[in-house]
Amino acid sequence: MVHRGTSAYNTPRSETATNEVLDAYPGLSAVLSFTAPSTRGVYSVLKNRSRQRTVTLVGCEQDSDLMAYINTGEIAAIAAENTYRMGYEAVGLISGVWAGKPLPARSVVPPFLLTKQNLNSAEARGFTSFPK
């Protein structure tokens, strides 16, 4: 069963929505959250209801506190963006346009699924830390 809720771009709204969904669907087994604030809200409700082990939480947008919850197994995964690379490539594209080069139709920086198993891997480092 899939339930699609309304957007929650802040933690309190996410907490309210999560409580409503858990009440309506007590057998819920997973939640996908699209923003860091909404992931924090879902996490808070699952923890307060002692449901972090029975409801799998996958979030988007990596933040240090959320990654710590991955490390403890309280959040299953975070779909992470390499924002440093996105910015670097955007500046390169802008510079190219200014130099008269054609702009590609599309530029993609693929996301990475951070999990407890790969959180400390070399590949994950590009999504969890930034060059100095």
Tab-separated table of N, CA, C and O in Angstrom:
chain	number	residue	atom	x	y	z
A	1	MET	N	0.835	-1.156	0.000
A	1	MET	CA	0.000	0.000	0.000
A	1	MET	C	0.897	1.242	0.000
A	1	MET	O	1.916	1.289	0.655
A	2	VAL	N	0.507	2.230	-0.750
A	2	VAL	CA	1.236	3.490	-0.824
A	2	VAL	C	0.312	4.610	-0.391
A	2	VAL	O	-0.835	4.684	-0.824
A	3	HIS	N	0.813	5.461	0.471
A	3	HIS	CA	0.077	6.655	0.880
A	3	HIS	C	0.959	7.839	0.540
A	3	HIS	O	2.113	7.896	0.938
A	4	ARG	N	0.425	8.751	-0.204
A	4	ARG	CA	1.168	9.945	-0.570
A	4	ARG	C	0.593	11.108	0.220
A	4	ARG	O	-0.558	11.469	0.060
A	5	GLY	N	1.424	11.673	1.104
A	5	GLY	CA	0.962	12.773	1.946
A	5	GLY	C	1.290	14.117	1.334
A	5	GLY	O	1.936	14.206	0.293
A	6	THR	N	0.853	15.152	2.009
A	6	THR	CA	1.150	16.498	1.554
A	6	THR	C	2.587	16.858	1.901
A	6	THR	O	3.209	16.231	2.744
A	7	SER	N	3.077	17.883	1.260
A	7	SER	CA	4.439	18.328	1.494
A	7	SER	C	4.585	18.902	2.890
A	7	SER	O	3.699	19.580	3.389
A	8	ALA	N	5.710	18.625	3.495
A	8	ALA	CA	6.022	19.175	4.805
A	8	ALA	C	7.453	19.687	4.756
A	8	ALA	O	8.391	18.917	4.770
A	9	TYR	N	7.581	21.000	4.659
A	9	TYR	CA	8.911	21.587	4.533
A	9	TYR	C	9.446	22.108	5.849
A	9	TYR	O	10.436	22.808	5.878
A	10	ASN	N	8.761	21.774	6.932
A	10	ASN	CA	9.296	22.116	8.240
A	10	ASN	C	9.035	20.961	9.196
A	10	ASN	O	8.131	20.155	8.995
A	11	THR	N	9.829	20.910	10.231
A	11	THR	CA	9.785	19.778	11.147
A	11	THR	C	8.444	19.640	11.871
A	11	THR	O	7.890	18.535	11.908
A	12	PRO	N	7.878	20.701	12.435
A	12	PRO	CA	6.581	20.531	13.124
A	12	PRO	C	5.468	20.013	12.204
A	12	PRO	O	4.680	19.150	12.596
A	13	ARG	N	5.389	20.528	10.985
A	13	ARG	CA	4.359	20.049	10.042
A	13	ARG	C	4.600	18.581	9.695
A	13	ARG	O	3.668	17.801	9.587
A	14	SER	N	5.850	18.213	9.567
A	14	SER	CA	6.188	16.822	9.277
A	14	SER	C	5.801	15.905	10.439
A	14	SER	O	5.305	14.797	10.227
A	15	GLU	N	6.015	16.377	11.654
A	15	GLU	CA	5.626	15.580	12.823
A	15	GLU	C	4.115	15.356	12.844
A	15	GLU	O	3.648	14.238	13.081
A	16	THR	N	3.357	16.406	12.587
A	16	THR	CA	1.894	16.296	12.563
A	16	THR	C	1.463	15.309	11.478
A	16	THR	O	0.643	14.420	11.735
A	17	ALA	N	2.013	15.470	10.282
A	17	ALA	CA	1.650	14.584	9.167
A	17	ALA	C	2.028	13.138	9.468
A	17	ALA	O	1.260	12.207	9.179
A	18	THR	N	3.191	12.933	10.064
A	18	THR	CA	3.636	11.566	10.381
A	18	THR	C	2.719	10.927	11.406
A	18	THR	O	2.342	9.757	11.263
A	19	ASN	N	2.339	11.673	12.443
A	19	ASN	CA	1.404	11.131	13.435
A	19	ASN	C	0.081	10.743	12.791
A	19	ASN	O	-0.477	9.681	13.085
A	20	GLU	N	-0.412	11.591	11.888
A	20	GLU	CA	-1.674	11.294	11.195
A	20	GLU	C	-1.564	10.024	10.357
A	20	GLU	O	-2.459	9.176	10.364
A	21	VAL	N	-0.457	9.887	9.642
A	21	VAL	CA	-0.269	8.707	8.789
A	21	VAL	C	-0.118	7.447	9.636
A	21	VAL	O	-0.715	6.405	9.332
A	22	LEU	N	0.647	7.513	10.716
A	22	LEU	CA	0.818	6.333	11.587
A	22	LEU	C	-0.495	5.928	12.231
A	22	LEU	O	-0.761	4.734	12.405
A	23	ASP	N	-1.321	6.908	12.584
A	23	ASP	CA	-2.634	6.590	13.147
A	23	ASP	C	-3.537	5.944	12.105
A	23	ASP	O	-4.271	4.999	12.406
A	24	ALA	N	-3.482	6.438	10.878
A	24	ALA	CA	-4.340	5.911	9.813
A	24	ALA	C	-3.841	4.573	9.280
A	24	ALA	O	-4.641	3.753	8.820
A	25	TYR	N	-2.528	4.348	9.332
A	25	TYR	CA	-1.930	3.126	8.778
A	25	TYR	C	-0.994	2.514	9.813
A	25	TYR	O	0.235	2.596	9.689
A	26	PRO	N	-1.535	1.861	10.833
A	26	PRO	CA	-0.685	1.334	11.910
A	26	PRO	C	0.312	0.263	11.436
A	26	PRO	O	1.331	0.054	12.075
A	27	GLY	N	0.056	-0.349	10.315
A	27	GLY	CA	0.965	-1.364	9.786
A	27	GLY	C	2.024	-0.807	8.850
A	27	GLY	O	2.750	-1.570	8.203
A	28	LEU	N	2.122	0.501	8.770
A	28	LEU	CA	3.086	1.155	7.877
A	28	LEU	C	4.486	0.608	8.109
A	28	LEU	O	4.923	0.466	9.246
A	29	SER	N	5.182	0.297	7.016
A	29	SER	CA	6.514	-0.295	7.166
A	29	SER	C	7.647	0.595	6.664
A	29	SER	O	8.805	0.321	6.947
A	30	ALA	N	7.336	1.655	5.915
A	30	ALA	CA	8.406	2.516	5.397
A	30	ALA	C	7.892	3.919	5.120
A	30	ALA	O	6.719	4.104	4.800
A	31	VAL	N	8.810	4.891	5.244
A	31	VAL	CA	8.507	6.285	4.928
A	31	VAL	C	9.658	6.828	4.097
A	31	VAL	O	10.826	6.617	4.429
A	32	LEU	N	9.316	7.524	3.021
A	32	LEU	CA	10.289	8.255	2.210
A	32	LEU	C	10.011	9.728	2.426
A	32	LEU	O	8.906	10.202	2.187
A	33	SER	N	11.023	10.432	2.894
A	33	SER	CA	10.891	11.847	3.201
A	33	SER	C	11.809	12.635	2.274
A	33	SER	O	12.955	12.264	2.076
A	34	PHE	N	11.320	13.751	1.709
A	34	PHE	CA	12.061	14.444	0.659
A	34	PHE	C	12.921	15.622	1.092
A	34	PHE	O	13.671	16.153	0.288
A	35	THR	N	12.808	16.075	2.342
A	35	THR	CA	13.639	17.187	2.794
A	35	THR	C	14.256	16.842	4.143
A	35	THR	O	13.729	16.011	4.890
A	36	ALA	N	15.366	17.506	4.474
A	36	ALA	CA	15.999	17.274	5.776
A	36	ALA	C	15.054	17.635	6.926
A	36	ALA	O	14.926	16.860	7.878
A	37	PRO	N	14.352	18.789	6.870
A	37	PRO	CA	13.422	19.093	7.973
A	37	PRO	C	12.311	18.055	8.119
A	37	PRO	O	11.943	17.685	9.235
A	38	SER	N	11.770	17.576	7.006
A	38	SER	CA	10.707	16.579	7.131
A	38	SER	C	11.260	15.244	7.619
A	38	SER	O	10.602	14.539	8.375
A	39	THR	N	12.485	14.912	7.236
A	39	THR	CA	13.112	13.684	7.741
A	39	THR	C	13.286	13.778	9.253
A	39	THR	O	13.048	12.810	9.970
A	40	ARG	N	13.707	14.948	9.741
A	40	ARG	CA	13.847	15.139	11.189
A	40	ARG	C	12.491	14.948	11.891
A	40	ARG	O	12.418	14.358	12.968
A	41	GLY	N	11.428	15.470	11.285
A	41	GLY	CA	10.102	15.319	11.873
A	41	GLY	C	9.653	13.874	11.930
A	41	GLY	O	9.152	13.408	12.955
A	42	VAL	N	9.842	13.155	10.827
A	42	VAL	CA	9.466	11.734	10.802
A	42	VAL	C	10.288	10.967	11.826
A	42	VAL	O	9.761	10.167	12.602
A	43	TYR	N	11.589	11.220	11.857
A	43	TYR	CA	12.473	10.547	12.809
A	43	TYR	C	12.005	10.778	14.243
A	43	TYR	O	11.929	9.846	15.039
A	44	SER	N	11.687	12.037	14.572
A	44	SER	CA	11.257	12.377	15.922
A	44	SER	C	10.008	11.597	16.329
A	44	SER	O	9.939	11.044	17.426
A	45	VAL	N	9.032	11.541	15.427
A	45	VAL	CA	7.792	10.817	15.734
A	45	VAL	C	8.066	9.320	15.875
A	45	VAL	O	7.580	8.677	16.819
A	46	LEU	N	8.847	8.762	14.956
A	46	LEU	CA	9.149	7.330	15.046
A	46	LEU	C	9.867	7.010	16.356
A	46	LEU	O	9.575	6.003	17.009
A	47	LYS	N	10.790	7.868	16.755
A	47	LYS	CA	11.519	7.651	18.005
A	47	LYS	C	10.576	7.762	19.202
A	47	LYS	O	10.605	6.916	20.097
A	48	ASN	N	9.733	8.800	19.229
A	48	ASN	CA	8.799	8.988	20.345
A	48	ASN	C	7.799	7.845	20.455
A	48	ASN	O	7.327	7.543	21.549
A	49	ARG	N	7.475	7.225	19.331
A	49	ARG	CA	6.528	6.106	19.335
A	49	ARG	C	7.252	4.751	19.370
A	49	ARG	O	6.617	3.711	19.202
A	50	SER	N	8.558	4.784	19.547
A	50	SER	CA	9.377	3.554	19.557
A	50	SER	C	9.140	2.735	18.291
A	50	SER	O	8.986	1.512	18.343
A	51	ARG	N	9.118	3.424	17.146
A	51	ARG	CA	8.862	2.743	15.878
A	51	ARG	C	10.059	2.764	14.932
A	51	ARG	O	9.951	2.336	13.789
A	52	GLN	N	11.245	3.274	15.373
A	52	GLN	CA	12.365	3.353	14.435
A	52	GLN	C	12.827	1.988	13.946
A	52	GLN	O	13.430	1.892	12.902
A	53	ARG	N	12.564	0.954	14.694
A	53	ARG	CA	12.984	-0.393	14.262
A	53	ARG	C	11.915	-1.101	13.432
A	53	ARG	O	12.203	-2.083	12.773
A	54	THR	N	10.672	-0.595	13.457
A	54	THR	CA	9.601	-1.252	12.707
A	54	THR	C	9.192	-0.489	11.451
A	54	THR	O	8.532	-1.046	10.587
A	55	VAL	N	9.586	0.783	11.360
A	55	VAL	CA	9.289	1.589	10.173
A	55	VAL	C	10.621	2.037	9.575
A	55	VAL	O	11.410	2.711	10.232
A	56	THR	N	10.871	1.635	8.351
A	56	THR	CA	12.090	2.019	7.666
A	56	THR	C	11.969	3.451	7.181
A	56	THR	O	11.018	3.794	6.487
A	57	LEU	N	12.932	4.282	7.551
A	57	LEU	CA	12.928	5.684	7.142
A	57	LEU	C	14.063	5.938	6.161
A	57	LEU	O	15.227	5.669	6.453
A	58	VAL	N	13.693	6.431	4.984
A	58	VAL	CA	14.660	6.863	3.978
A	58	VAL	C	14.401	8.335	3.731
A	58	VAL	O	13.277	8.737	3.453
A	59	GLY	N	15.440	9.130	3.866
A	59	GLY	CA	15.306	10.566	3.677
A	59	GLY	C	16.087	11.055	2.480
A	59	GLY	O	16.786	10.293	1.818
A	60	CYS	N	15.963	12.324	2.216
A	60	CYS	CA	16.726	13.001	1.175
A	60	CYS	C	17.376	14.214	1.826
A	60	CYS	O	16.876	14.715	2.820
A	61	GLU	N	18.444	14.676	1.262
A	61	GLU	CA	19.219	15.815	1.753
A	61	GLU	C	20.025	15.425	2.991
A	61	GLU	O	19.488	15.316	4.087
A	62	GLN	N	21.292	15.245	2.789
A	62	GLN	CA	22.151	14.847	3.895
A	62	GLN	C	22.501	16.032	4.791
A	62	GLN	O	22.728	17.125	4.330
A	63	ASP	N	22.462	15.775	6.078
A	63	ASP	CA	22.892	16.703	7.118
A	63	ASP	C	23.625	15.864	8.155
A	63	ASP	O	23.335	14.670	8.307
A	64	SER	N	24.525	16.477	8.893
A	64	SER	CA	25.358	15.697	9.812
A	64	SER	C	24.529	14.948	10.853
A	64	SER	O	24.826	13.799	11.172
A	65	ASP	N	23.477	15.573	11.394
A	65	ASP	CA	22.681	14.864	12.391
A	65	ASP	C	21.963	13.662	11.779
A	65	ASP	O	21.880	12.597	12.393
A	66	LEU	N	21.482	13.812	10.557
A	66	LEU	CA	20.792	12.695	9.905
A	66	LEU	C	21.762	11.555	9.596
A	66	LEU	O	21.418	10.384	9.729
A	67	MET	N	22.975	11.903	9.199
A	67	MET	CA	23.972	10.857	8.921
A	67	MET	C	24.350	10.116	10.201
A	67	MET	O	24.620	8.919	10.171
A	68	ALA	N	24.349	10.810	11.327
A	68	ALA	CA	24.612	10.135	12.605
A	68	ALA	C	23.534	9.093	12.885
A	68	ALA	O	23.824	8.013	13.406
A	69	TYR	N	22.286	9.409	12.528
A	69	TYR	CA	21.200	8.447	12.723
A	69	TYR	C	21.328	7.245	11.785
A	69	TYR	O	20.888	6.148	12.113
A	70	ILE	N	21.923	7.445	10.623
A	70	ILE	CA	22.211	6.307	9.735
A	70	ILE	C	23.212	5.398	10.430
A	70	ILE	O	23.068	4.183	10.441
A	71	ASN	N	24.240	6.004	10.998
A	71	ASN	CA	25.302	5.245	11.640
A	71	ASN	C	24.782	4.390	12.794
A	71	ASN	O	25.292	3.310	13.043
A	72	THR	N	23.731	4.862	13.481
A	72	THR	CA	23.153	4.096	14.588
A	72	THR	C	22.047	3.146	14.117
A	72	THR	O	21.501	2.400	14.928
A	73	GLY	N	21.694	3.218	12.839
A	73	GLY	CA	20.650	2.351	12.303
A	73	GLY	C	19.246	2.879	12.512
A	73	GLY	O	18.273	2.193	12.221
A	74	GLU	N	19.107	4.108	13.003
A	74	GLU	CA	17.783	4.671	13.251
A	74	GLU	C	17.145	5.226	11.984
A	74	GLU	O	15.924	5.357	11.911
A	75	ILE	N	17.961	5.597	11.007
A	75	ILE	CA	17.497	5.963	9.671
A	75	ILE	C	18.170	4.980	8.716
A	75	ILE	O	19.380	4.748	8.810
A	76	ALA	N	17.398	4.395	7.818
A	76	ALA	CA	17.946	3.360	6.927
A	76	ALA	C	18.886	3.932	5.876
A	76	ALA	O	19.919	3.343	5.571
A	77	ALA	N	18.524	5.094	5.309
A	77	ALA	CA	19.333	5.641	4.219
A	77	ALA	C	18.960	7.093	3.957
A	77	ALA	O	17.874	7.540	4.320
A	78	ILE	N	19.876	7.780	3.307
A	78	ILE	CA	19.644	9.144	2.843
A	78	ILE	C	20.066	9.208	1.383
A	78	ILE	O	21.196	8.828	1.046
A	79	ALA	N	19.174	9.667	0.515
A	79	ALA	CA	19.542	9.932	-0.873
A	79	ALA	C	20.259	11.274	-0.864
A	79	ALA	O	19.657	12.310	-0.585
A	80	ALA	N	21.561	11.242	-1.121
A	80	ALA	CA	22.409	12.422	-0.956
A	80	ALA	C	22.772	13.049	-2.294
A	80	ALA	O	22.896	12.370	-3.309
A	81	GLU	N	22.962	14.360	-2.228
A	81	GLU	CA	23.377	15.125	-3.402
A	81	GLU	C	24.811	15.577	-3.179
A	81	GLU	O	25.188	15.911	-2.063
A	82	ASN	N	25.588	15.625	-4.240
A	82	ASN	CA	26.937	16.162	-4.151
A	82	ASN	C	26.850	17.633	-4.545
A	82	ASN	O	27.100	18.014	-5.684
A	83	THR	N	26.456	18.463	-3.588
A	83	THR	CA	26.219	19.873	-3.880
A	83	THR	C	27.501	20.603	-4.271
A	83	THR	O	27.448	21.544	-5.066
A	84	TYR	N	28.633	20.187	-3.727
A	84	TYR	CA	29.903	20.809	-4.122
A	84	TYR	C	30.144	20.575	-5.611
A	84	TYR	O	30.439	21.505	-6.358
A	85	ARG	N	29.981	19.327	-6.053
A	85	ARG	CA	30.189	19.016	-7.473
A	85	ARG	C	29.160	19.732	-8.348
A	85	ARG	O	29.479	20.207	-9.439
A	86	MET	N	27.917	19.810	-7.872
A	86	MET	CA	26.880	20.505	-8.642
A	86	MET	C	27.270	21.967	-8.858
A	86	MET	O	27.157	22.495	-9.969
A	87	GLY	N	27.722	22.621	-7.801
A	87	GLY	CA	28.144	24.014	-7.915
A	87	GLY	C	29.356	24.167	-8.808
A	87	GLY	O	29.421	25.075	-9.651
A	88	TYR	N	30.325	23.272	-8.649
A	88	TYR	CA	31.545	23.317	-9.459
A	88	TYR	C	31.207	23.184	-10.945
A	88	TYR	O	31.691	23.946	-11.779
A	89	GLU	N	30.355	22.212	-11.263
A	89	GLU	CA	29.975	22.003	-12.659
A	89	GLU	C	29.131	23.171	-13.192
A	89	GLU	O	29.262	23.549	-14.357
A	90	ALA	N	28.295	23.754	-12.355
A	90	ALA	CA	27.489	24.902	-12.786
A	90	ALA	C	28.385	26.080	-13.145
A	90	ALA	O	28.175	26.738	-14.176
A	91	VAL	N	29.394	26.335	-12.316
A	91	VAL	CA	30.326	27.428	-12.614
A	91	VAL	C	31.058	27.140	-13.923
A	91	VAL	O	31.248	28.033	-14.755
A	92	GLY	N	31.437	25.874	-14.135
A	92	GLY	CA	32.086	25.504	-15.398
A	92	GLY	C	31.186	25.727	-16.599
A	92	GLY	O	31.634	26.223	-17.644
A	93	LEU	N	29.912	25.398	-16.469
A	93	LEU	CA	28.966	25.607	-17.568
A	93	LEU	C	28.761	27.099	-17.842
A	93	LEU	O	28.727	27.528	-18.999
A	94	ILE	N	28.637	27.873	-16.788
A	94	ILE	CA	28.459	29.324	-16.951
A	94	ILE	C	29.694	29.922	-17.620
A	94	ILE	O	29.577	30.722	-18.560
A	95	SER	N	30.867	29.528	-17.166
A	95	SER	CA	32.112	30.026	-17.770
A	95	SER	C	32.186	29.645	-19.242
A	95	SER	O	32.624	30.442	-20.075
A	96	GLY	N	31.767	28.432	-19.552
A	96	GLY	CA	31.772	27.981	-20.938
A	96	GLY	C	30.852	28.809	-21.815
A	96	GLY	O	31.206	29.181	-22.930
A	97	VAL	N	29.670	29.113	-21.318
A	97	VAL	CA	28.718	29.941	-22.075
A	97	VAL	C	29.313	31.329	-22.314
A	97	VAL	O	29.233	31.870	-23.413
A	98	TRP	N	29.927	31.898	-21.289
A	98	TRP	CA	30.551	33.218	-21.437
A	98	TRP	C	31.691	33.185	-22.457
A	98	TRP	O	31.982	34.180	-23.103
A	99	ALA	N	32.318	31.995	-22.599
A	99	ALA	CA	33.414	31.849	-23.565
A	99	ALA	C	32.907	31.460	-24.949
A	99	ALA	O	33.692	31.204	-25.857
A	100	GLY	N	31.562	31.370	-25.101
A	100	GLY	CA	30.993	31.073	-26.401
A	100	GLY	C	30.747	29.602	-26.677
A	100	GLY	O	30.356	29.232	-27.779
A	101	LYS	N	30.940	28.746	-25.688
A	101	LYS	CA	30.688	27.314	-25.874
A	101	LYS	C	29.182	27.050	-25.748
A	101	LYS	O	28.488	27.725	-24.985
A	102	PRO	N	28.692	26.050	-26.479
A	102	PRO	CA	27.261	25.733	-26.359
A	102	PRO	C	26.956	25.095	-24.999
A	102	PRO	O	27.779	24.370	-24.441
A	103	LEU	N	25.796	25.384	-24.509
A	103	LEU	CA	25.335	24.814	-23.248
A	103	LEU	C	24.738	23.439	-23.524
A	103	LEU	O	23.895	23.287	-24.419
A	104	PRO	N	25.172	22.402	-22.810
A	104	PRO	CA	24.577	21.079	-23.043
A	104	PRO	C	23.091	21.087	-22.703
A	104	PRO	O	22.641	21.873	-21.863
A	105	ALA	N	22.340	20.219	-23.347
A	105	ALA	CA	20.899	20.142	-23.104
A	105	ALA	C	20.601	19.761	-21.657
A	105	ALA	O	19.588	20.160	-21.092
A	106	ARG	N	21.508	19.002	-21.063
A	106	ARG	CA	21.268	18.525	-19.710
A	106	ARG	C	22.601	18.209	-19.043
A	106	ARG	O	23.528	17.738	-19.677
A	107	SER	N	22.664	18.453	-17.768
A	107	SER	CA	23.833	18.121	-16.968
A	107	SER	C	23.337	17.384	-15.731
A	107	SER	O	22.452	17.882	-15.026
A	108	VAL	N	23.885	16.216	-15.454
A	108	VAL	CA	23.399	15.403	-14.347
A	108	VAL	C	24.544	15.083	-13.387
A	108	VAL	O	25.608	14.632	-13.809
A	109	VAL	N	24.302	15.339	-12.138
A	109	VAL	CA	25.205	14.896	-11.079
A	109	VAL	C	24.410	13.851	-10.306
A	109	VAL	O	23.461	14.194	-9.598
A	110	PRO	N	24.744	12.579	-10.452
A	110	PRO	CA	23.920	11.533	-9.838
A	110	PRO	C	23.957	11.562	-8.306
A	110	PRO	O	24.979	11.907	-7.720
A	111	PRO	N	22.843	11.225	-7.688
A	111	PRO	CA	22.804	11.141	-6.226
A	111	PRO	C	23.493	9.858	-5.762
A	111	PRO	O	23.893	9.019	-6.580
A	112	PHE	N	23.615	9.722	-4.469
A	112	PHE	CA	24.241	8.540	-3.870
A	112	PHE	C	23.408	8.146	-2.664
A	112	PHE	O	23.020	9.009	-1.867
A	113	LEU	N	23.117	6.871	-2.517
A	113	LEU	CA	22.335	6.403	-1.383
A	113	LEU	C	23.278	6.066	-0.231
A	113	LEU	O	24.015	5.089	-0.279
A	114	LEU	N	23.268	6.930	0.784
A	114	LEU	CA	24.091	6.711	1.969
A	114	LEU	C	23.399	5.710	2.884
A	114	LEU	O	22.224	5.888	3.231
A	115	THR	N	24.118	4.665	3.270
A	115	THR	CA	23.602	3.653	4.188
A	115	THR	C	24.643	3.397	5.279
A	115	THR	O	25.788	3.848	5.171
A	116	LYS	N	24.275	2.658	6.281
A	116	LYS	CA	25.217	2.326	7.351
A	116	LYS	C	26.423	1.578	6.790
A	116	LYS	O	27.548	1.773	7.233
A	117	GLN	N	26.183	0.754	5.784
A	117	GLN	CA	27.253	-0.050	5.206
A	117	GLN	C	28.267	0.780	4.418
A	117	GLN	O	29.429	0.411	4.332
A	118	ASN	N	27.851	1.896	3.819
A	118	ASN	CA	28.791	2.653	2.974
A	118	ASN	C	29.078	4.063	3.490
A	118	ASN	O	29.802	4.817	2.854
A	119	LEU	N	28.548	4.427	4.642
A	119	LEU	CA	28.645	5.794	5.143
A	119	LEU	C	30.088	6.283	5.260
A	119	LEU	O	30.369	7.454	5.027
A	120	ASN	N	31.004	5.406	5.604
A	120	ASN	CA	32.396	5.801	5.794
A	120	ASN	C	33.286	5.400	4.628
A	120	ASN	O	34.514	5.432	4.738
A	121	SER	N	32.687	5.060	3.504
A	121	SER	CA	33.456	4.649	2.329
A	121	SER	C	34.042	5.845	1.595
A	121	SER	O	33.593	6.976	1.764
A	122	ALA	N	35.029	5.577	0.770
A	122	ALA	CA	35.648	6.636	-0.035
A	122	ALA	C	34.614	7.261	-0.970
A	122	ALA	O	34.599	8.477	-1.159
A	123	GLU	N	33.736	6.449	-1.540
A	123	GLU	CA	32.716	6.967	-2.457
A	123	GLU	C	31.739	7.904	-1.745
A	123	GLU	O	31.335	8.930	-2.280
A	124	ALA	N	31.393	7.585	-0.509
A	124	ALA	CA	30.451	8.417	0.242
A	124	ALA	C	31.077	9.740	0.670
A	124	ALA	O	30.361	10.724	0.872
A	125	ARG	N	32.387	9.796	0.785
A	125	ARG	CA	33.055	11.006	1.260
A	125	ARG	C	32.713	12.246	0.437
A	125	ARG	O	32.610	13.335	0.966
A	126	GLY	N	32.527	12.068	-0.879
A	126	GLY	CA	32.143	13.200	-1.722
A	126	GLY	C	30.765	13.749	-1.405
A	126	GLY	O	30.414	14.839	-1.812
A	127	PHE	N	29.976	13.000	-0.643
A	127	PHE	CA	28.627	13.416	-0.287
A	127	PHE	C	28.511	13.810	1.182
A	127	PHE	O	27.487	14.321	1.609
A	128	THR	N	29.553	13.545	1.939
A	128	THR	CA	29.492	13.808	3.379
A	128	THR	C	30.502	14.835	3.859
A	128	THR	O	30.456	15.262	4.999
A	129	SER	N	31.445	15.208	3.012
A	129	SER	CA	32.428	16.238	3.376
A	129	SER	C	32.763	17.047	2.134
A	129	SER	O	32.492	16.623	1.013
A	130	PHE	N	33.383	18.179	2.344
A	130	PHE	CA	33.659	19.075	1.235
A	130	PHE	C	35.127	19.450	1.233
A	130	PHE	O	35.744	19.586	2.289
A	131	PRO	N	35.701	19.653	0.046
A	131	PRO	CA	37.110	20.043	-0.020
A	131	PRO	C	37.359	21.360	0.695
A	131	PRO	O	36.492	22.218	0.766
A	132	LYS	N	38.551	21.481	1.215
A	132	LYS	CA	38.918	22.722	1.929
A	132	LYS	C	39.604	23.676	0.999
A	132	LYS	O	40.179	23.403	0.051
